XYZ file of C-alpha atoms in Angstrom:
681
model
C 0.000 0.000 0.000
C 1.486 3.403 -0.977
C 2.193 5.817 1.875
C -0.247 8.760 2.117
C 0.720 11.997 0.401
C 1.734 14.419 3.246
C 0.558 17.467 1.259
C -2.870 15.930 0.578
C -3.091 14.894 4.233
C -2.265 18.434 5.363
C -4.857 19.946 2.991
C -7.538 17.625 4.374
C -6.526 18.478 7.947
C -6.672 22.220 7.167
C -10.153 21.871 5.681
C -11.310 20.015 8.808
C -9.793 22.599 11.162
C -11.241 25.542 9.232
C -14.713 23.955 9.235
C -14.493 23.334 12.984
C -13.266 26.835 13.853
C -15.772 28.464 11.492
C -18.609 26.557 13.171
C -17.445 27.794 16.582
C -17.114 31.363 15.263
C -20.176 31.782 13.031
C -22.704 29.406 14.542
C -21.826 29.182 18.237
C -20.383 32.732 18.582
C -17.658 31.102 20.709
C -14.333 31.229 18.828
C -11.549 28.947 20.017
C -8.688 30.666 18.157
C -7.983 34.319 17.267
C -8.801 35.636 13.788
C -5.077 35.884 13.019
C -4.612 32.143 13.667
C -7.627 31.322 11.470
C -6.220 33.526 8.698
C -2.886 31.655 8.850
C -4.632 28.303 8.395
C -6.805 29.686 5.570
C -3.849 31.124 3.653
C -1.849 27.937 4.125
C -4.710 25.998 2.476
C -4.946 28.609 -0.295
C -1.237 28.251 -1.065
C -1.445 24.434 -1.149
C -4.407 24.568 -3.537
C -2.691 27.097 -5.799
C 0.412 24.875 -6.066
C -1.645 21.657 -6.297
C -4.978 22.430 -8.032
C -5.867 18.736 -8.036
C -6.274 18.957 -4.223
C -8.892 21.738 -4.453
C -12.390 20.418 -3.653
C -15.747 22.111 -4.414
C -16.586 22.262 -0.695
C -13.202 23.701 0.334
C -13.451 26.768 2.612
C -11.443 28.670 -0.013
C -14.256 28.160 -2.545
C -17.212 29.345 -0.468
C -18.340 31.503 2.444
C -18.447 29.439 5.631
C -21.512 29.797 7.828
C -24.691 28.060 8.899
C -28.151 28.856 10.178
C -28.429 28.594 13.950
C -31.127 26.332 15.319
C -34.257 28.311 16.151
C -33.759 30.993 13.489
C -35.517 30.932 10.110
C -33.407 30.570 6.966
C -33.404 33.438 4.434
C -32.298 32.951 0.834
C -30.336 36.006 -0.361
C -31.592 37.402 -3.671
C -28.036 38.594 -4.345
C -25.331 36.437 -2.677
C -23.425 38.020 0.237
C -19.885 37.124 -0.760
C -16.763 37.865 1.231
C -13.746 39.787 -0.062
C -10.125 38.743 -0.301
C -7.863 39.506 2.668
C -4.393 41.002 2.241
C -2.390 40.029 5.326
C 0.716 42.045 4.447
C 0.257 44.952 6.871
C 2.854 47.141 5.118
C 2.246 49.580 2.204
C 3.242 46.710 -0.100
C -0.227 45.250 0.496
C -1.817 48.297 -1.167
C 0.627 48.169 -4.080
C -0.073 44.461 -4.589
C -3.821 45.057 -4.897
C -3.448 48.062 -7.215
C -1.109 46.061 -9.454
C -3.597 43.171 -9.706
C -6.406 45.597 -10.645
C -4.315 47.368 -13.299
C -3.203 44.046 -14.773
C -6.793 42.769 -14.905
C -7.872 45.993 -16.640
C -4.845 45.749 -18.986
C -3.653 49.239 -18.032
C -0.150 50.433 -18.877
C 2.189 52.757 -17.014
C 0.985 55.654 -19.153
C -2.667 55.171 -18.163
C -4.028 57.304 -15.283
C -4.231 55.784 -11.763
C -7.306 53.772 -10.784
C -9.671 55.603 -8.442
C -10.666 53.734 -5.272
C -13.016 54.224 -2.354
C -11.148 53.377 0.852
C -13.148 52.504 3.987
C -12.749 50.981 7.439
C -13.092 47.222 7.932
C -15.452 46.955 10.876
C -15.141 43.957 13.171
C -18.784 43.003 13.568
C -21.573 40.933 12.031
C -22.527 41.373 8.372
C -26.230 42.146 7.927
C -28.544 42.538 4.922
C -31.387 45.030 5.502
C -34.251 44.758 3.016
C -36.365 47.891 2.542
C -39.538 47.791 0.456
C -41.158 51.127 -0.468
C -38.799 52.663 2.121
C -39.848 50.436 5.054
C -37.597 47.857 6.737
C -39.246 44.475 6.159
C -36.446 41.990 6.810
C -32.937 41.699 8.270
C -30.725 38.682 7.658
C -27.208 37.549 8.524
C -24.666 36.580 5.847
C -24.743 32.869 6.735
C -22.971 30.914 3.997
C -23.413 33.741 1.516
C -26.385 32.102 -0.170
C -28.585 31.519 2.881
C -28.614 33.539 6.105
C -30.767 33.835 9.220
C -33.817 36.030 9.723
C -32.920 38.374 12.605
C -35.500 41.083 11.914
C -36.849 40.808 15.481
C -33.522 41.815 17.053
C -32.406 44.278 14.376
C -35.588 46.310 14.933
C -34.253 46.942 18.459
C -31.047 48.566 17.141
C -31.645 52.302 17.400
C -28.964 53.156 14.822
C -30.805 51.279 12.052
C -33.617 53.297 10.437
C -36.961 51.542 10.264
C -37.894 53.722 7.285
C -35.627 55.334 4.688
C -35.794 59.055 4.033
C -36.827 60.226 0.561
C -36.941 56.733 -0.919
C -39.853 55.253 -2.860
C -37.828 52.460 -4.465
C -39.606 49.117 -4.645
C -36.605 47.364 -3.055
C -33.300 48.527 -1.621
C -31.145 46.019 0.263
C -28.583 47.805 2.422
C -25.578 45.777 3.484
C -23.418 46.686 6.419
C -21.975 45.729 9.768
C -23.640 45.543 13.172
C -21.023 46.092 15.862
C -20.562 47.050 19.488
C -18.535 50.065 20.603
C -15.587 49.353 22.889
C -17.037 51.294 25.844
C -20.369 49.473 25.509
C -18.515 46.137 25.255
C -16.422 46.791 28.361
C -19.509 47.900 30.315
C -21.422 44.794 29.177
C -18.630 42.426 30.206
C -18.215 44.208 33.543
C -21.955 43.774 34.237
C -21.699 40.126 33.230
C -18.707 39.598 35.532
C -20.455 41.292 38.458
C -23.553 39.121 37.986
C -21.558 35.939 37.363
C -22.856 35.693 33.780
C -21.080 34.785 30.541
C -18.501 37.275 29.326
C -17.722 37.770 25.653
C -14.379 37.262 23.944
C -14.519 40.456 21.890
C -17.007 43.092 20.677
C -17.648 41.155 17.447
C -18.886 38.087 19.290
C -20.838 40.212 21.745
C -22.663 41.863 18.833
C -23.249 38.547 17.058
C -24.502 36.980 20.272
C -27.079 39.745 20.690
C -28.279 39.800 17.060
C -28.765 36.040 16.928
C -30.818 35.828 20.122
C -34.327 34.437 19.873
C -35.424 36.936 22.548
C -35.499 40.450 21.033
C -35.563 42.064 24.496
C -31.912 41.137 24.965
C -31.024 43.330 21.976
C -33.001 46.161 23.561
C -30.816 45.936 26.671
C -27.449 45.774 24.888
C -26.438 48.769 22.750
C -25.469 47.981 19.155
C -24.306 50.242 16.330
C -24.393 49.937 12.538
C -22.563 51.225 9.449
C -23.546 50.508 5.849
C -20.938 49.582 3.236
C -22.864 48.427 0.157
C -25.991 47.158 -1.581
C -27.710 43.854 -2.327
C -30.869 43.592 -4.378
C -32.144 46.908 -5.805
C -35.404 47.458 -7.713
C -36.818 50.796 -8.790
C -33.789 52.936 -7.913
C -31.032 54.086 -10.230
C -27.853 53.254 -8.350
C -25.171 55.975 -8.625
C -22.243 55.304 -10.933
C -19.633 55.026 -8.199
C -19.355 53.247 -4.858
C -18.563 56.479 -3.001
C -21.642 58.215 -4.463
C -23.741 55.197 -3.435
C -22.592 55.559 0.188
C -23.350 59.289 0.052
C -26.842 58.515 -1.247
C -27.448 56.003 1.560
C -26.370 58.626 4.078
C -28.978 61.040 2.684
C -31.596 58.293 3.151
C -30.773 58.257 6.875
C -28.620 55.122 6.840
C -25.517 55.402 9.075
C -22.385 55.534 6.910
C -18.993 55.969 8.535
C -17.315 59.305 7.815
C -13.782 57.855 7.841
C -13.804 56.990 4.144
C -11.898 58.573 1.300
C -11.711 58.503 -2.496
C -8.042 58.069 -3.462
C -5.979 57.502 -6.599
C -3.615 54.604 -7.123
C -1.404 52.615 -4.807
C 0.048 55.718 -3.146
C -3.406 56.929 -2.183
C -4.326 53.512 -0.756
C -1.093 53.275 1.248
C -1.567 56.799 2.646
C -5.111 55.939 3.768
C -3.898 52.710 5.382
C -1.225 54.649 7.308
C -3.606 57.435 8.371
C -6.193 55.045 9.775
C -3.451 52.976 11.469
C -2.394 56.107 13.379
C -5.999 56.691 14.475
C -6.914 53.062 15.150
C -6.491 53.078 18.928
C -8.525 56.288 19.245
C -11.528 54.898 17.349
C -14.517 54.055 19.567
C -14.916 50.655 17.884
C -12.711 47.791 16.690
C -11.409 47.531 13.145
C -9.005 44.887 11.895
C -8.057 46.645 8.679
C -9.281 48.861 5.871
C -11.133 47.972 2.659
C -10.262 49.158 -0.843
C -12.898 49.070 -3.596
C -12.612 50.190 -7.193
C -14.897 53.227 -7.096
C -16.311 53.085 -10.640
C -19.178 50.553 -10.781
C -18.646 49.974 -14.501
C -15.048 48.955 -13.800
C -16.273 46.697 -10.986
C -18.487 44.853 -13.470
C -15.598 44.612 -15.915
C -13.322 43.093 -13.255
C -15.962 40.628 -12.045
C -15.409 37.828 -9.514
C -12.989 35.005 -8.836
C -14.673 32.049 -7.092
C -16.232 33.611 -3.986
C -14.409 36.964 -4.078
C -14.746 40.159 -6.171
C -11.577 41.114 -8.040
C -12.350 44.801 -7.440
C -12.091 44.776 -3.621
C -9.673 43.713 -0.913
C -9.383 43.952 2.878
C -5.943 45.243 3.895
C -5.245 44.054 7.439
C -3.546 45.647 10.462
C -1.574 43.761 13.132
C -3.936 41.378 14.921
C -5.536 42.449 18.214
C -5.702 38.842 19.356
C -2.782 36.412 19.484
C -1.832 33.123 21.112
C 0.923 32.891 23.721
C 1.884 30.927 26.862
C 0.699 31.774 30.377
C 3.877 31.650 32.479
C 2.481 32.616 35.884
C -0.376 34.371 37.699
C 0.347 37.215 40.100
C -1.907 39.451 42.192
C -2.220 43.214 41.667
C -3.762 45.391 44.386
C -5.731 48.415 43.149
C -6.500 51.754 44.759
C -9.787 50.469 46.232
C -8.088 47.332 47.549
C -9.433 45.067 44.814
C -7.178 42.077 44.143
C -6.873 41.308 40.435
C -5.173 38.192 39.058
C -2.653 39.269 36.403
C -1.333 36.909 33.751
C 2.443 36.910 33.245
C 2.837 35.974 29.589
C 5.424 34.864 27.129
C 5.827 38.277 25.388
C 3.670 38.492 22.257
C 3.153 41.237 19.662
C -0.554 42.065 19.636
C -2.510 45.190 18.754
C 0.631 47.003 17.637
C 2.696 46.489 20.812
C 4.467 43.762 22.788
C 2.337 42.460 25.669
C 3.747 40.500 28.613
C 1.012 41.170 31.216
C -2.770 40.865 30.893
C -5.707 41.000 33.276
C -7.693 37.937 34.322
C -10.317 40.134 36.105
C -11.215 37.895 39.061
C -10.854 34.319 40.229
C -14.361 33.333 39.096
C -13.731 34.623 35.584
C -10.402 32.791 35.588
C -12.118 29.537 36.577
C -14.883 29.992 33.994
C -12.276 30.317 31.260
C -10.481 27.222 32.536
C -7.096 28.959 32.411
C -4.112 27.485 34.273
C -0.389 28.190 34.372
C 1.391 26.695 31.348
C -1.657 26.885 29.057
C -1.699 28.333 25.551
C -4.034 31.323 25.857
C -5.645 33.938 23.614
C -4.598 37.494 24.489
C -6.556 40.513 23.302
C -5.516 44.170 23.164
C -7.684 46.830 21.510
C -7.127 50.581 21.723
C -6.589 51.855 25.248
C -8.254 48.814 26.802
C -6.004 46.897 29.205
C -4.799 43.642 27.559
C -6.764 40.635 28.774
C -6.666 36.867 28.552
C -9.937 35.981 26.854
C -9.642 32.220 26.817
C -7.614 29.049 26.645
C -6.640 27.321 23.424
C -8.119 23.813 23.692
C -5.542 21.089 24.153
C -4.323 18.422 26.535
C -2.107 19.599 29.403
C 1.206 17.798 29.701
C 0.765 17.433 33.469
C -1.738 18.194 36.202
C -1.826 21.870 37.166
C -3.953 22.915 40.185
C -6.522 25.693 39.966
C -5.297 29.132 40.987
C -6.506 30.254 44.431
C -6.780 33.782 45.794
C -4.443 34.526 48.734
C -5.832 34.910 52.252
C -3.476 37.803 52.983
C -2.696 40.878 50.901
C 0.608 40.304 49.073
C 1.570 43.949 49.686
C 0.710 44.654 53.335
C -0.311 41.291 54.827
C -3.811 42.455 55.805
C -6.683 39.989 55.582
C -8.275 39.504 52.160
C -12.074 39.475 52.192
C -14.566 38.635 49.443
C -17.357 41.111 48.761
C -20.650 39.884 50.155
C -22.612 38.431 47.251
C -19.928 39.632 44.799
C -17.058 38.200 42.794
C -14.216 40.495 43.879
C -11.706 40.035 46.702
C -10.306 43.072 48.526
C -7.483 43.920 50.902
C -8.860 45.189 54.214
C -5.795 47.358 54.911
C -7.067 50.624 53.405
C -4.458 53.407 53.315
C -2.278 51.222 55.549
C -1.646 49.247 52.360
C 1.112 50.828 50.280
C -0.450 49.591 47.018
C -3.715 51.339 47.792
C -1.876 54.507 48.798
C 0.027 54.536 45.503
C -3.039 53.991 43.371
C -5.064 56.497 45.386
C -2.346 59.132 44.864
C -2.137 58.465 41.110
C -5.909 58.650 40.781
C -6.060 61.843 42.858
C -3.403 63.510 40.677
C -4.891 62.300 37.361
C -5.665 64.669 34.507
C -9.430 64.419 34.975
C -9.150 64.673 38.766
C -6.808 67.240 40.396
C -4.597 67.378 37.298
C -1.183 67.479 39.012
C 1.258 67.461 36.106
C 4.508 65.579 36.742
C 3.278 63.208 39.456
C 3.771 59.827 37.775
C 4.173 56.196 38.792
C 7.900 56.222 39.531
C 7.740 59.351 41.659
C 4.750 58.036 43.613
C 6.680 54.791 44.219
C 9.518 56.806 45.757
C 7.212 58.961 47.870
C 5.314 55.984 49.315
C 8.210 53.518 49.611
C 10.337 56.200 51.273
C 7.621 56.961 53.823
C 7.280 60.583 52.677
C 3.531 60.298 52.058
C 0.920 58.235 53.851
C -2.232 60.249 53.115
C -3.458 62.445 50.268
C -3.140 65.794 52.130
C 0.572 65.180 52.711
C 1.096 65.830 48.987
C 0.657 69.522 49.705
C 3.350 69.520 52.421
C 6.087 68.524 49.977
C 8.750 71.191 49.498
C 11.344 71.720 46.798
C 14.239 70.564 48.991
C 12.526 67.295 49.975
C 11.576 66.524 46.368
C 14.947 67.493 44.879
C 16.624 64.892 47.129
C 14.778 62.071 45.373
C 16.297 60.024 42.532
C 16.083 61.699 39.099
C 14.503 64.825 40.596
C 16.562 67.940 39.912
C 15.691 71.222 41.630
C 13.871 72.500 38.524
C 11.703 69.375 38.314
C 10.943 69.654 42.016
C 9.981 73.320 41.608
C 7.704 72.459 38.665
C 5.898 69.797 40.716
C 5.412 72.163 43.676
C 4.018 74.736 41.248
C 1.683 72.099 39.735
C 0.456 71.149 43.212
C -0.219 74.797 43.982
C -2.090 75.250 40.700
C -4.239 72.165 41.407
C -5.689 73.827 44.518
C -8.031 75.837 42.272
C -10.437 73.192 40.996
C -14.112 72.283 40.696
C -16.305 70.372 43.111
C -16.870 67.661 40.498
C -13.137 67.120 39.987
C -12.542 67.054 43.755
C -15.256 64.456 44.351
C -13.882 62.301 41.548
C -10.331 62.673 42.913
C -11.351 61.245 46.292
C -11.698 57.824 44.661
C -15.111 56.948 46.098
C -16.079 53.479 44.915
C -18.684 53.472 42.114
C -18.267 57.245 41.583
C -16.790 57.962 38.170
C -16.144 61.310 36.534
C -19.694 61.710 35.216
C -21.339 60.791 38.540
C -19.038 63.182 40.410
C -20.130 66.026 38.130
C -23.783 65.077 38.572
C -23.344 65.183 42.355
C -21.655 68.589 42.163
C -24.356 69.934 39.849
C -27.178 68.617 42.042
C -25.930 69.585 45.507
C -23.663 72.509 44.661
C -21.692 72.233 47.924
C -19.396 69.586 49.381
C -21.009 69.615 52.825
C -24.382 68.935 51.219
C -22.937 65.865 49.460
C -21.201 64.634 52.614
C -24.381 64.940 54.707
C -26.877 63.700 52.102
C -28.996 60.696 53.000
C -29.300 57.722 50.673
C -32.772 58.958 49.718
C -31.418 62.407 48.839
C -28.561 60.880 46.819
C -31.075 58.832 44.832
C -32.583 62.108 43.570
C -29.386 62.704 41.536
C -29.743 61.617 37.869
C -28.204 58.181 37.162
C -27.411 57.518 40.853
C -28.876 54.165 41.867
C -29.016 52.343 45.221
C -25.529 50.798 44.955
C -23.846 54.106 44.103
C -25.833 56.004 46.739
C -24.884 53.504 49.452
C -21.223 53.613 48.392
C -21.160 57.421 48.730
C -22.903 57.267 52.090
C -20.493 54.566 53.335
C -17.469 56.617 52.241
C -18.494 59.754 54.120
C -19.592 57.758 57.174
C -15.940 56.813 57.747
C -14.303 59.326 60.143
C -10.877 58.952 58.493
C -12.351 59.904 55.087
C -13.906 63.064 56.510
C -10.580 63.822 58.161
C -8.811 63.535 54.776
C -11.356 65.936 53.228
C -10.885 68.512 55.994
C -7.080 68.319 55.735
C -7.290 68.834 51.968
C -9.468 71.877 52.501
C -7.011 73.144 55.100
C -4.212 72.710 52.540
C -5.954 75.360 50.431
C -7.989 73.365 47.896
C -10.984 75.474 46.893
C -13.735 75.591 44.282
C -16.766 77.705 43.474
C -19.850 76.419 45.287
C -23.450 76.969 44.197
C -26.934 76.475 45.596
C -27.399 73.229 43.689
C -30.278 72.224 41.433
C -32.438 75.204 42.365
C -29.841 77.665 41.120
C -28.859 75.530 38.120
C -32.169 76.386 36.451
C -31.111 80.044 36.309
C -27.916 79.333 34.366
C -27.792 80.344 30.689
C -27.521 76.809 29.288
C -29.636 74.922 31.820
C -31.448 72.001 30.246
C -29.289 72.006 27.089
C -27.175 69.038 25.946
C -23.988 69.653 23.946
C -21.627 67.320 22.071
C -18.053 68.380 21.204
C -16.264 67.131 18.085
C -13.080 68.043 16.227
C -10.340 70.479 17.280
C -11.554 73.872 18.505
C -9.555 77.044 17.624
C -8.679 78.227 21.159
C -10.099 75.765 23.696
C -9.170 72.189 24.506
C -12.014 69.674 24.699
C -11.785 69.614 28.522
C -11.780 73.431 28.780
C -14.869 73.717 26.591
C -16.574 70.963 28.590
C -15.867 72.717 31.901
C -17.243 76.034 30.567
C -20.438 74.426 29.302
C -21.038 72.486 32.506
C -20.405 75.599 34.596
C -23.174 77.270 32.573
C -25.610 74.504 33.470
C -25.328 72.442 30.284
C -24.827 68.705 30.025
C -21.971 67.521 27.780
C -22.606 64.117 26.192
C -20.213 61.810 24.358
C -22.512 60.886 21.465
C -25.133 62.571 19.311
C -28.815 61.679 19.667
C -32.192 63.253 19.004
C -31.978 64.756 22.515
C -28.784 66.679 21.656
C -29.358 70.455 21.596
C -26.132 71.544 19.856
C -23.010 69.980 18.354
C -19.923 72.193 18.668
C -17.718 71.332 15.680
C -14.074 72.217 15.145
C -11.468 71.245 12.556
C -11.472 67.597 11.383
C -14.882 66.908 12.928
C -15.738 63.257 12.373
C -18.752 60.976 12.527
C -20.465 63.014 15.266
C -20.839 65.911 12.841
C -22.295 63.596 10.210
C -24.709 62.091 12.751
C -25.827 65.608 13.769
C -26.542 66.479 10.152
C -28.508 63.260 9.671
C -30.629 63.955 12.767
C -31.054 67.664 12.054
C -29.235 68.723 15.238
C -27.965 72.311 15.244
C -24.202 72.559 14.545
C -22.288 75.594 15.862
C -18.637 76.659 16.098
C -16.596 77.741 19.114
C -17.420 81.457 18.744
C -21.170 80.730 18.723
C -20.747 78.566 21.813
C -18.874 81.332 23.649
C -21.609 83.809 22.705
C -24.216 81.465 24.206
C -22.190 81.239 27.408
C -22.315 85.021 27.772
C -26.043 85.290 27.023
C -28.558 85.670 29.878
C -30.762 82.639 30.639
C -34.085 82.338 28.837
C -37.027 83.689 30.774
């Protein structure tokens, strides 16, 4: 019997693995490997089939879109197939040049012909959806599925506020809008934090969180979990003359009220594509949602038709990837980190891995219950995720047999920093050190939080300096910061007299603040920046906050029972009140008001503003402080409740959203004029 062909064996194994991982990803919404690992397997199979065409099978993953209809959902046959596009994994400018060259060759263009014009867009990391509108009304929403058949998810998609239920100015018999449903990073982090607190299932990444919501049988779950949407193309169209270019088509959809991302650009040739790829790469971490690359499409629809398709992919489009935000590495050890509130967090010590554009060697495991749920143990191969400014985290274990028995990780009974007893929150999942400010770790984190830019804004007080101040016994409480002199600071390592003088000056400057910043700086559990400002706006005076009952605290917008009790507990502690009085005695002051009664008399009371772009003379924080001092609320996103959008240079999607919703858009000078105007009678 002849020995099996190793190449044929490998091709068969790759097909099996890709089918298995695709089932986990598309059907179960529970991926077992990162996208980057899947892409490696896919491209390995592609290369084998290109070198050995006889090994290519009709059902190979390279010849079709992988997906299936989940049990319980109704199958939908796509009138126009939802095909995927080719992925270019070369993350350098050469990837753009490679695509442009293939297009020019297919069009038989020479060096003397003008450059090809492209529409360059973001590649959203979400769930592809087909929205079918008939006579302007949304009648059906379906997932991509296998490209030919998807799932009817109309019941959940109707709960997505970003998706219009009726198109503006459209009487076309049929328009199918194709795009991506996704979850913003802040919404994803908040969802997972709620899931962790309640002991529920956490999600690997925003893409799977979004997919998990859309494919629920219960539409109410979609109502409770915020989703977003951007359109990127069309399916079936009847009774509407589609514009002659892809970019004009997106513009037309935007005028119909369909969300279309503003970070798109019409460019010429390979140089234009490469420049777009570089520009978006520089902005990637600042985006409020995940992308894993950009997409290039030949802009002229006539040229698209001329180029046509190859198997399952259009020749006129490509996805140009960025470095993966998820990678596989080895978990070397688990250590405990103590935070400013005493929370003990298991931290993974990793074999260094390049992920999300940087080398990661530490990642959070959140809490011991989350660690157990993921089944992670020392020595395992694990998936690490890093996206934007989010702290890297271990999101799961790569399935496999352990070489030897490894016991489950257990939380320590004593704080690893100060030796105080570790206690578990009653009814909660977190463990905390009971040492308070006696614990050096909590002192350090409390000082860093207190000095942060959005708190007291003490420039120059960083981690290394705080380590020296606490480890050297120079500071034990927050008020002692203001007793530091130039001579004492200049004696520290790497602190010259000028640096010491600058820090003393920064400390002096920080004494003039706002009540909201001061409350936030105190580090009260459950009280973030927004809640601190709401407390300041409602009560107007610190003593009123400190003496408020739980019932009075519940009158503050967005303050619930847990937050109210946390505030009350904080100010019931004599040592916390002592810290506040010592800080006041050190000279920290702010303008106090009469609270909600007086707020109604302010010029912008009851108005909601959104800031976008770069303003001529004010920073975003300065403008926000001015507006809030005038009684306005400053929101992070545009909605129908927004009163004004203040737009500066390079305003992005918020400006476009304002225009779609008909929200008034003003510039900085108009905003300043409103601040000076008397309140409406």
